[in-house]
PDB file of C-alpha atoms in Angstrom:
ATOM      1  CA  MET A   6     130.686  51.902  32.269  1.00 38.00           C
ATOM      2  CA  THR A   7     132.237  54.162  34.862  1.00 41.00           C
ATOM      3  CA  ALA A   8     133.698  52.843  38.069  1.00 44.00           C
ATOM      4  CA  GLN A   9     131.655  53.246  41.205  1.00 43.00           C
ATOM      5  CA  PRO A  10     132.825  55.979  43.587  1.00 41.00           C
ATOM      6  CA  ALA A  11     134.925  55.014  46.557  1.00 42.00           C
ATOM      7  CA  ARG A  12     133.017  54.367  49.749  1.00 42.00           C
ATOM      8  CA  PRO A  13     134.445  54.615  53.249  1.00 43.00           C
ATOM      9  CA  GLY A  14     135.359  51.232  54.665  1.00 46.00           C
ATOM     10  CA  ARG A  15     134.369  50.093  58.109  1.00 48.00           C
ATOM     11  CA  ARG A  16     136.328  51.686  60.922  1.00 44.00           C
ATOM     12  CA  GLY A  17     137.429  54.498  58.648  1.00 45.00           C
ATOM     13  CA  LEU A  18     139.685  52.580  56.238  1.00 54.00           C
ATOM     14  CA  GLU A  19     139.228  53.972  52.728  1.00 48.00           C
ATOM     15  CA  THR A  20     138.665  51.398  50.017  1.00 46.00           C
ATOM     16  CA  ALA A  21     139.474  51.708  46.333  1.00 42.00           C
ATOM     17  CA  PRO A  22     136.638  51.999  43.792  1.00 43.00           C
ATOM     18  CA  VAL A  23     135.088  48.748  42.619  1.00 53.00           C
ATOM     19  CA  THR A  24     136.387  47.979  39.140  1.00 46.00           C
ATOM     20  CA  ALA A  25     133.925  48.184  36.261  1.00 55.00           C
ATOM     21  CA  ALA A  26     134.542  44.635  35.053  1.00 71.00           C
ATOM     22  CA  PRO A  27     134.810  41.495  37.202  1.00 77.00           C
ATOM     23  CA  PRO A  28     138.309  39.932  37.263  1.00 86.00           C
ATOM     24  CA  PHE A  29     136.962  36.515  36.209  1.00 90.00           C
ATOM     25  CA  LYS A  30     136.114  36.271  32.517  1.00 90.00           C
ATOM     26  CA  PRO A  31     133.040  34.506  31.066  1.00 91.00           C
ATOM     27  CA  PRO A  32     134.997  31.510  29.638  1.00 93.00           C
ATOM     28  CA  LEU A  33     136.352  30.707  33.108  1.00 93.00           C
ATOM     29  CA  VAL A  34     132.916  31.071  34.694  1.00 94.00           C
ATOM     30  CA  ARG A  35     131.361  28.835  32.036  1.00 95.00           C
ATOM     31  CA  ALA A  36     134.046  26.206  32.721  1.00 93.00           C
ATOM     32  CA  VAL A  37     132.961  26.120  36.368  1.00 93.00           C
ATOM     33  CA  PHE A  38     129.307  25.776  35.370  1.00 95.00           C
ATOM     34  CA  ARG A  39     130.210  22.905  33.017  1.00 94.00           C
ATOM     35  CA  ASP A  40     131.674  21.060  36.006  1.00 92.00           C
ATOM     36  CA  VAL A  41     128.262  20.925  37.682  1.00 92.00           C
ATOM     37  CA  THR A  42     125.587  21.187  34.973  1.00 94.00           C
ATOM     38  CA  PRO A  43     125.105  20.404  31.263  1.00 94.00           C
ATOM     39  CA  LEU A  44     122.897  23.473  30.864  1.00 95.00           C
ATOM     40  CA  HIS A  45     123.922  26.264  28.532  1.00 95.00           C
ATOM     41  CA  VAL A  46     125.102  29.403  30.356  1.00 95.00           C
ATOM     42  CA  SER A  47     124.214  32.728  28.773  1.00 94.00           C
ATOM     43  CA  ARG A  48     126.843  35.446  28.587  1.00 94.00           C
ATOM     44  CA  SER A  49     124.824  37.670  30.921  1.00 94.00           C
ATOM     45  CA  ALA A  50     124.611  34.816  33.448  1.00 95.00           C
ATOM     46  CA  ALA A  51     128.395  34.365  33.303  1.00 96.00           C
ATOM     47  CA  TRP A  52     128.923  38.082  33.895  1.00 95.00           C
ATOM     48  CA  ALA A  53     126.463  38.060  36.793  1.00 96.00           C
ATOM     49  CA  ALA A  54     128.178  35.084  38.437  1.00 97.00           C
ATOM     50  CA  ALA A  55     131.592  36.693  37.996  1.00 96.00           C
ATOM     51  CA  SER A  56     130.317  39.935  39.499  1.00 96.00           C
ATOM     52  CA  VAL A  57     128.818  38.221  42.553  1.00 96.00           C
ATOM     53  CA  THR A  58     132.068  36.329  43.140  1.00 96.00           C
ATOM     54  CA  ARG A  59     134.032  39.545  42.790  1.00 96.00           C
ATOM     55  CA  THR A  60     131.816  41.258  45.377  1.00 96.00           C
ATOM     56  CA  VAL A  61     132.369  38.438  47.869  1.00 95.00           C
ATOM     57  CA  LEU A  62     136.147  38.424  47.443  1.00 95.00           C
ATOM     58  CA  THR A  63     136.260  42.217  47.606  1.00 96.00           C
ATOM     59  CA  GLU A  64     134.550  42.173  50.988  1.00 95.00           C
ATOM     60  CA  ILE A  65     136.959  39.525  52.286  1.00 95.00           C
ATOM     61  CA  ILE A  66     139.986  41.447  51.010  1.00 96.00           C
ATOM     62  CA  ASP A  67     138.761  44.725  52.490  1.00 96.00           C
ATOM     63  CA  GLY A  68     138.127  43.016  55.822  1.00 95.00           C
ATOM     64  CA  ALA A  69     141.633  41.562  55.751  1.00 95.00           C
ATOM     65  CA  ARG A  70     143.063  44.993  54.905  1.00 96.00           C
ATOM     66  CA  ARG A  71     141.400  46.463  57.947  1.00 95.00           C
ATOM     67  CA  ALA A  72     142.851  43.727  60.132  1.00 94.00           C
ATOM     68  CA  ALA A  73     146.324  44.315  58.689  1.00 94.00           C
ATOM     69  CA  ALA A  74     146.028  48.086  59.114  1.00 95.00           C
ATOM     70  CA  GLU A  75     145.328  47.641  62.823  1.00 95.00           C
ATOM     71  CA  GLN A  76     148.770  46.047  63.098  1.00 92.00           C
ATOM     72  CA  SER A  77     150.400  48.656  60.846  1.00 94.00           C
ATOM     73  CA  ARG A  78     150.992  46.146  58.075  1.00 92.00           C
ATOM     74  CA  LYS A  79     150.365  46.618  54.358  1.00 89.00           C
ATOM     75  CA  LYS A  80     150.897  43.037  53.184  1.00 93.00           C
ATOM     76  CA  LEU A  81     148.089  40.605  53.966  1.00 94.00           C
ATOM     77  CA  ILE A  82     148.882  37.399  55.835  1.00 92.00           C
ATOM     78  CA  PRO A  83     146.658  34.351  56.505  1.00 89.00           C
ATOM     79  CA  GLY A  84     145.752  35.624  59.961  1.00 89.00           C
ATOM     80  CA  ASP A  85     144.119  38.656  58.351  1.00 92.00           C
ATOM     81  CA  LEU A  86     141.707  36.402  56.458  1.00 91.00           C
ATOM     82  CA  ILE A  87     140.793  34.672  59.694  1.00 88.00           C
ATOM     83  CA  SER A  88     140.194  38.039  61.358  1.00 90.00           C
ATOM     84  CA  ALA A  89     138.001  39.188  58.463  1.00 91.00           C
ATOM     85  CA  THR A  90     135.754  36.122  58.570  1.00 87.00           C
ATOM     86  CA  ASP A  91     135.650  36.078  62.388  1.00 86.00           C
ATOM     87  CA  ARG A  92     134.432  39.673  62.505  1.00 88.00           C
ATOM     88  CA  ASP A  93     131.803  39.402  59.779  1.00 88.00           C
ATOM     89  CA  VAL A  94     129.641  36.306  59.617  1.00 83.00           C
ATOM     90  CA  GLU A  95     128.448  37.334  56.151  1.00 85.00           C
ATOM     91  CA  LEU A  96     131.911  36.472  54.817  1.00 85.00           C
ATOM     92  CA  GLU A  97     131.665  32.800  55.808  1.00 81.00           C
ATOM     93  CA  VAL A  98     131.377  31.578  52.222  1.00 86.00           C
ATOM     94  CA  GLY A  99     133.017  28.781  50.269  1.00 75.00           C
ATOM     95  CA  GLY A 100     133.062  26.711  53.446  1.00 73.00           C
ATOM     96  CA  THR A 101     134.242  23.525  51.734  1.00 76.00           C
ATOM     97  CA  TRP A 102     137.579  25.204  51.134  1.00 79.00           C
ATOM     98  CA  TYR A 103     138.222  25.758  54.825  1.00 75.00           C
ATOM     99  CA  VAL A 104     138.669  22.067  55.604  1.00 73.00           C
ATOM    100  CA  HIS A 105     141.468  21.847  53.005  1.00 74.00           C
ATOM    101  CA  SER A 106     143.286  25.073  53.868  1.00 79.00           C
ATOM    102  CA  PRO A 107     146.068  25.193  56.488  1.00 75.00           C
ATOM    103  CA  THR A 108     145.061  28.804  57.140  1.00 78.00           C
ATOM    104  CA  PHE A 109     141.595  27.941  58.404  1.00 76.00           C
ATOM    105  CA  ARG A 110     142.359  24.590  59.989  1.00 66.00           C
ATOM    106  CA  CYS A 111     141.481  24.980  63.681  1.00 54.00           C
ATOM    107  CA  ARG A 112     140.989  28.709  62.880  1.00 56.00           C
ATOM    108  CA  THR A 113     144.591  29.496  63.880  1.00 52.00           C
ATOM    109  CA  GLY A 114     146.486  29.570  60.623  1.00 54.00           C
ATOM    110  CA  ASP A 115     148.824  26.834  61.891  1.00 57.00           C
ATOM    111  CA  LEU A 116     149.461  23.486  60.219  1.00 54.00           C
ATOM    112  CA  TYR A 117     149.441  20.280  62.258  1.00 54.00           C
ATOM    113  CA  ASP A 118     150.597  16.788  61.316  1.00 54.00           C
ATOM    114  CA  ALA A 119     148.602  13.571  61.740  1.00 51.00           C
ATOM    115  CA  ASP A 120     149.625  13.362  65.410  1.00 58.00           C
ATOM    116  CA  GLY A 121     148.453  16.889  66.159  1.00 54.00           C
ATOM    117  CA  VAL A 122     151.984  18.308  66.396  1.00 63.00           C
ATOM    118  CA  LEU A 123     152.567  21.810  65.035  1.00 60.00           C
ATOM    119  CA  VAL A 124     154.566  21.685  61.793  1.00 61.00           C
ATOM    120  CA  PRO A 125     157.399  24.277  61.932  1.00 61.00           C
ATOM    121  CA  LEU A 126     157.301  26.882  59.184  1.00 51.00           C
ATOM    122  CA  ARG A 127     160.728  25.873  57.862  1.00 51.00           C
ATOM    123  CA  GLU A 128     159.435  22.348  57.184  1.00 49.00           C
ATOM    124  CA  ARG A 129     156.484  23.702  55.208  1.00 48.00           C
ATOM    125  CA  ARG A 130     158.547  25.837  52.877  1.00 47.00           C
ATOM    126  CA  GLY A 131     159.098  24.366  49.456  1.00 43.00           C
ATOM    127  CA  THR A 132     156.387  21.743  49.874  1.00 42.00           C
ATOM    128  CA  ARG A 133     153.375  21.852  47.637  1.00 44.00           C
ATOM    129  CA  THR A 134     150.354  19.615  47.876  1.00 44.00           C
ATOM    130  CA  PRO A 135     147.692  19.466  45.163  1.00 41.00           C
ATOM    131  CA  SER A 136     144.462  21.195  46.065  1.00 49.00           C
ATOM    132  CA  ALA A 137     141.631  18.970  47.237  1.00 46.00           C
ATOM    133  CA  VAL A 138     139.152  21.352  45.614  1.00 59.00           C
ATOM    134  CA  ALA A 139     138.447  20.697  41.958  1.00 60.00           C
ATOM    135  CA  GLY A 140     139.170  23.697  39.785  1.00 62.00           C
ATOM    136  CA  ALA A 141     141.324  25.566  42.275  1.00 63.00           C
ATOM    137  CA  HIS A 142     144.246  27.553  40.832  1.00 79.00           C
ATOM    138  CA  ARG A 143     142.134  28.677  37.870  1.00 87.00           C
ATOM    139  CA  PHE A 144     141.339  31.898  39.710  1.00 92.00           C
ATOM    140  CA  GLU A 145     144.837  32.937  40.740  1.00 92.00           C
ATOM    141  CA  ALA A 146     145.324  35.532  37.994  1.00 92.00           C
ATOM    142  CA  GLY A 147     141.936  37.105  38.715  1.00 94.00           C
ATOM    143  CA  VAL A 148     142.636  37.143  42.453  1.00 95.00           C
ATOM    144  CA  ARG A 149     145.907  38.971  41.867  1.00 95.00           C
ATOM    145  CA  ARG A 150     144.147  41.536  39.676  1.00 94.00           C
ATOM    146  CA  LEU A 151     141.510  42.033  42.343  1.00 95.00           C
ATOM    147  CA  LEU A 152     144.133  42.502  45.058  1.00 96.00           C
ATOM    148  CA  ARG A 153     145.852  45.154  42.948  1.00 95.00           C
ATOM    149  CA  SER A 154     142.552  46.930  42.306  1.00 94.00           C
ATOM    150  CA  ARG A 155     141.990  47.139  46.074  1.00 93.00           C
ATOM    151  CA  GLY A 156     145.476  48.479  46.680  1.00 93.00           C
ATOM    152  CA  ALA A 157     146.454  45.321  48.571  1.00 94.00           C
ATOM    153  CA  ARG A 158     149.534  43.114  48.601  1.00 94.00           C
ATOM    154  CA  ALA A 159     149.441  39.582  49.980  1.00 94.00           C
ATOM    155  CA  VAL A 160     151.699  36.651  50.747  1.00 92.00           C
ATOM    156  CA  PRO A 161     151.275  33.583  48.479  1.00 91.00           C
ATOM    157  CA  ALA A 162     149.228  31.711  51.108  1.00 89.00           C
ATOM    158  CA  VAL A 163     146.572  34.439  51.019  1.00 92.00           C
ATOM    159  CA  VAL A 164     146.393  34.274  47.220  1.00 93.00           C
ATOM    160  CA  ARG A 165     145.981  30.496  47.523  1.00 90.00           C
ATOM    161  CA  ASP A 166     143.118  30.845  49.993  1.00 91.00           C
ATOM    162  CA  LEU A 167     141.304  33.509  47.992  1.00 93.00           C
ATOM    163  CA  ASP A 168     141.724  31.314  44.910  1.00 92.00           C
ATOM    164  CA  GLY A 169     140.204  28.355  46.745  1.00 90.00           C
ATOM    165  CA  ILE A 170     137.348  30.378  48.213  1.00 91.00           C
ATOM    166  CA  ALA A 171     136.517  31.770  44.762  1.00 93.00           C
ATOM    167  CA  SER A 172     136.496  28.285  43.250  1.00 91.00           C
ATOM    168  CA  VAL A 173     134.244  26.787  45.917  1.00 91.00           C
ATOM    169  CA  PHE A 174     131.895  29.777  46.082  1.00 94.00           C
ATOM    170  CA  LEU A 175     131.405  29.987  42.322  1.00 94.00           C
ATOM    171  CA  THR A 176     130.838  26.224  42.176  1.00 93.00           C
ATOM    172  CA  ASP A 177     128.147  26.537  44.860  1.00 93.00           C
ATOM    173  CA  LEU A 178     126.597  29.442  42.956  1.00 95.00           C
ATOM    174  CA  ALA A 179     126.564  27.407  39.744  1.00 95.00           C
ATOM    175  CA  ARG A 180     124.856  24.509  41.487  1.00 94.00           C
ATOM    176  CA  GLY A 181     122.300  26.886  42.963  1.00 94.00           C
ATOM    177  CA  ALA A 182     121.548  28.424  39.577  1.00 94.00           C
ATOM    178  CA  ALA A 183     121.099  24.968  38.043  1.00 94.00           C
ATOM    179  CA  VAL A 184     118.621  24.099  40.809  1.00 92.00           C
ATOM    180  CA  VAL A 185     116.690  27.304  40.115  1.00 92.00           C
ATOM    181  CA  VAL A 186     116.374  26.320  36.456  1.00 92.00           C
ATOM    182  CA  ARG A 187     115.410  22.746  37.287  1.00 89.00           C
ATOM    183  CA  GLU A 188     112.821  23.667  39.937  1.00 87.00           C
ATOM    184  CA  GLY A 189     111.489  26.722  38.128  1.00 80.00           C
ATOM    185  CA  GLY A 190     112.409  29.189  40.854  1.00 74.00           C
ATOM    186  CA  VAL A 191     113.505  29.515  44.456  1.00 70.00           C
ATOM    187  CA  LYS A 192     111.558  27.667  47.146  1.00 61.00           C
ATOM    188  CA  ARG A 193     111.376  29.853  50.276  1.00 46.00           C
ATOM    189  CA  PHE A 194     110.121  29.211  53.782  1.00 36.00           C
ATOM    190  CA  GLY A 195     110.530  32.607  55.464  1.00 38.00           C
ATOM    191  CA  THR A 196     113.392  34.966  56.184  1.00 40.00           C
ATOM    192  CA  VAL A 197     115.895  35.074  59.045  1.00 39.00           C
ATOM    193  CA  VAL A 198     117.591  38.363  59.928  1.00 40.00           C
ATOM    194  CA  LEU A 199     120.847  38.041  61.893  1.00 41.00           C
ATOM    195  CA  GLY A 200     121.947  40.707  64.340  1.00 44.00           C
ATOM    196  CA  THR A 201     123.076  41.465  67.853  1.00 46.00           C
ATOM    197  CA  PRO A 202     120.832  42.631  70.735  1.00 51.00           C
ATOM    198  CA  ASP A 203     122.451  46.068  70.927  1.00 52.00           C
ATOM    199  CA  GLU A 204     122.105  47.019  67.276  1.00 46.00           C
ATOM    200  CA  ALA A 205     119.161  48.378  65.370  1.00 50.00           C
ATOM    201  CA  ALA A 206     117.221  45.845  63.375  1.00 49.00           C
ATOM    202  CA  ALA A 207     118.397  45.640  59.777  1.00 45.00           C
ATOM    203  CA  PRO A 208     115.796  46.505  57.134  1.00 46.00           C
ATOM    204  CA  PRO A 209     114.248  43.409  55.561  1.00 47.00           C
ATOM    205  CA  PHE A 210     115.338  42.386  52.109  1.00 43.00           C
ATOM    206  CA  PRO A 211     113.028  44.085  49.561  1.00 46.00           C
ATOM    207  CA  LYS A 212     110.006  41.877  48.981  1.00 45.00           C
ATOM    208  CA  ASP A 213     109.692  42.948  45.383  1.00 46.00           C
ATOM    209  CA  VAL A 214     113.195  41.676  44.672  1.00 47.00           C
ATOM    210  CA  LEU A 215     112.625  38.303  46.320  1.00 48.00           C
ATOM    211  CA  GLY A 216     109.246  37.972  44.665  1.00 49.00           C
ATOM    212  CA  ALA A 217     110.688  38.703  41.243  1.00 48.00           C
ATOM    213  CA  LEU A 218     113.328  35.997  41.704  1.00 52.00           C
ATOM    214  CA  SER A 219     111.156  33.339  43.355  1.00 54.00           C
ATOM    215  CA  THR A 220     109.666  32.111  40.081  1.00 60.00           C
ATOM    216  CA  ARG A 221     111.203  32.003  36.648  1.00 62.00           C
ATOM    217  CA  THR A 222     110.058  31.986  33.055  1.00 63.00           C
ATOM    218  CA  GLY A 223     111.979  30.810  30.039  1.00 63.00           C
ATOM    219  CA  ASP A 224     113.395  27.577  28.711  1.00 76.00           C
ATOM    220  CA  ARG A 225     114.806  24.866  30.957  1.00 82.00           C
ATOM    221  CA  ARG A 226     118.002  24.449  28.941  1.00 89.00           C
ATOM    222  CA  THR A 227     119.711  27.776  29.653  1.00 92.00           C
ATOM    223  CA  VAL A 228     120.993  29.404  32.836  1.00 94.00           C
ATOM    224  CA  ALA A 229     120.057  33.082  32.586  1.00 93.00           C
ATOM    225  CA  SER A 230     121.262  36.031  34.628  1.00 93.00           C
ATOM    226  CA  ASP A 231     118.061  36.016  36.718  1.00 93.00           C
ATOM    227  CA  ASP A 232     118.801  32.400  37.670  1.00 94.00           C
ATOM    228  CA  VAL A 233     122.209  33.454  38.972  1.00 95.00           C
ATOM    229  CA  LEU A 234     120.651  36.338  40.904  1.00 94.00           C
ATOM    230  CA  ALA A 235     118.080  33.973  42.404  1.00 93.00           C
ATOM    231  CA  ALA A 236     120.832  31.567  43.429  1.00 94.00           C
ATOM    232  CA  THR A 237     122.692  34.473  45.020  1.00 95.00           C
ATOM    233  CA  THR A 238     119.780  34.987  47.417  1.00 93.00           C
ATOM    234  CA  THR A 239     120.259  31.411  48.652  1.00 91.00           C
ATOM    235  CA  VAL A 240     124.046  31.462  49.173  1.00 92.00           C
ATOM    236  CA  LEU A 241     124.452  34.980  50.607  1.00 93.00           C
ATOM    237  CA  PHE A 242     122.540  37.057  53.142  1.00 90.00           C
ATOM    238  CA  GLY A 243     122.445  40.477  54.730  1.00 92.00           C
ATOM    239  CA  ASP A 244     124.176  43.548  53.346  1.00 93.00           C
ATOM    240  CA  LEU A 245     126.597  41.423  51.343  1.00 94.00           C
ATOM    241  CA  ARG A 246     123.716  39.835  49.444  1.00 94.00           C
ATOM    242  CA  GLN A 247     122.202  43.207  48.659  1.00 94.00           C
ATOM    243  CA  ARG A 248     125.519  44.599  47.395  1.00 95.00           C
ATOM    244  CA  ALA A 249     126.182  41.501  45.313  1.00 95.00           C
ATOM    245  CA  LEU A 250     122.764  41.717  43.640  1.00 95.00           C
ATOM    246  CA  THR A 251     123.072  45.459  43.011  1.00 94.00           C
ATOM    247  CA  GLU A 252     126.539  45.192  41.483  1.00 93.00           C
ATOM    248  CA  ALA A 253     125.637  42.139  39.421  1.00 94.00           C
ATOM    249  CA  ARG A 254     122.659  43.932  37.873  1.00 92.00           C
ATOM    250  CA  ALA A 255     125.016  46.723  36.824  1.00 87.00           C
ATOM    251  CA  HIS A 256     126.972  44.238  34.675  1.00 74.00           C
ATOM    252  CA  VAL A 257     124.123  42.444  32.878  1.00 73.00           C
TER     253      VAL A 257
END
């Protein structure tokens, strides 16, 4: 499969082409699914989940690159991740990770002790605390590959945060897919479109797509790619959801 052509980034920053294969391999994805469900996960479902996760991280990385470029920096720092998520509400994913990450604590990137006193950087160096998110650190190699594919360099703290976000997001996606299998589809109660008063209304998500994913057929023992796509519609929204679904379909 050929790589997709480069598309201009927001505010004029050029982004590298999306790689043909997701950086997270099926065995790793299946390991995450095993943490939350005993259901069998088809290979196409694993590829779809990996692709959706890749799309999410790509958007976060590209947003951080734009923030760094505005300050004439090439290496990403934690503040760039905060800027990316502050500017684009669609990127607020993997929220459980934020309460464990010094980067996102109080949305400043600073680390405070139990008394609320700022911990100097020199006292943080060399210290390492185990992640409070199960499964974190499994994604580090894939995150580094994804950063390279986007032409980005990052400090270790950024790699740690992207690793944690990937772990939490994919876990949420796995849970969502298991619910789709268990309930026989996605239960919907209308659609909310987010926007600002001064911008044109975004086109609604295609009804034929939502309708196709709202009910499922097949056995109740296997998570299929359509189950992952249906779960994607519940954990993402807006343009990011549409891109994730489009790119995932290209890999299954």
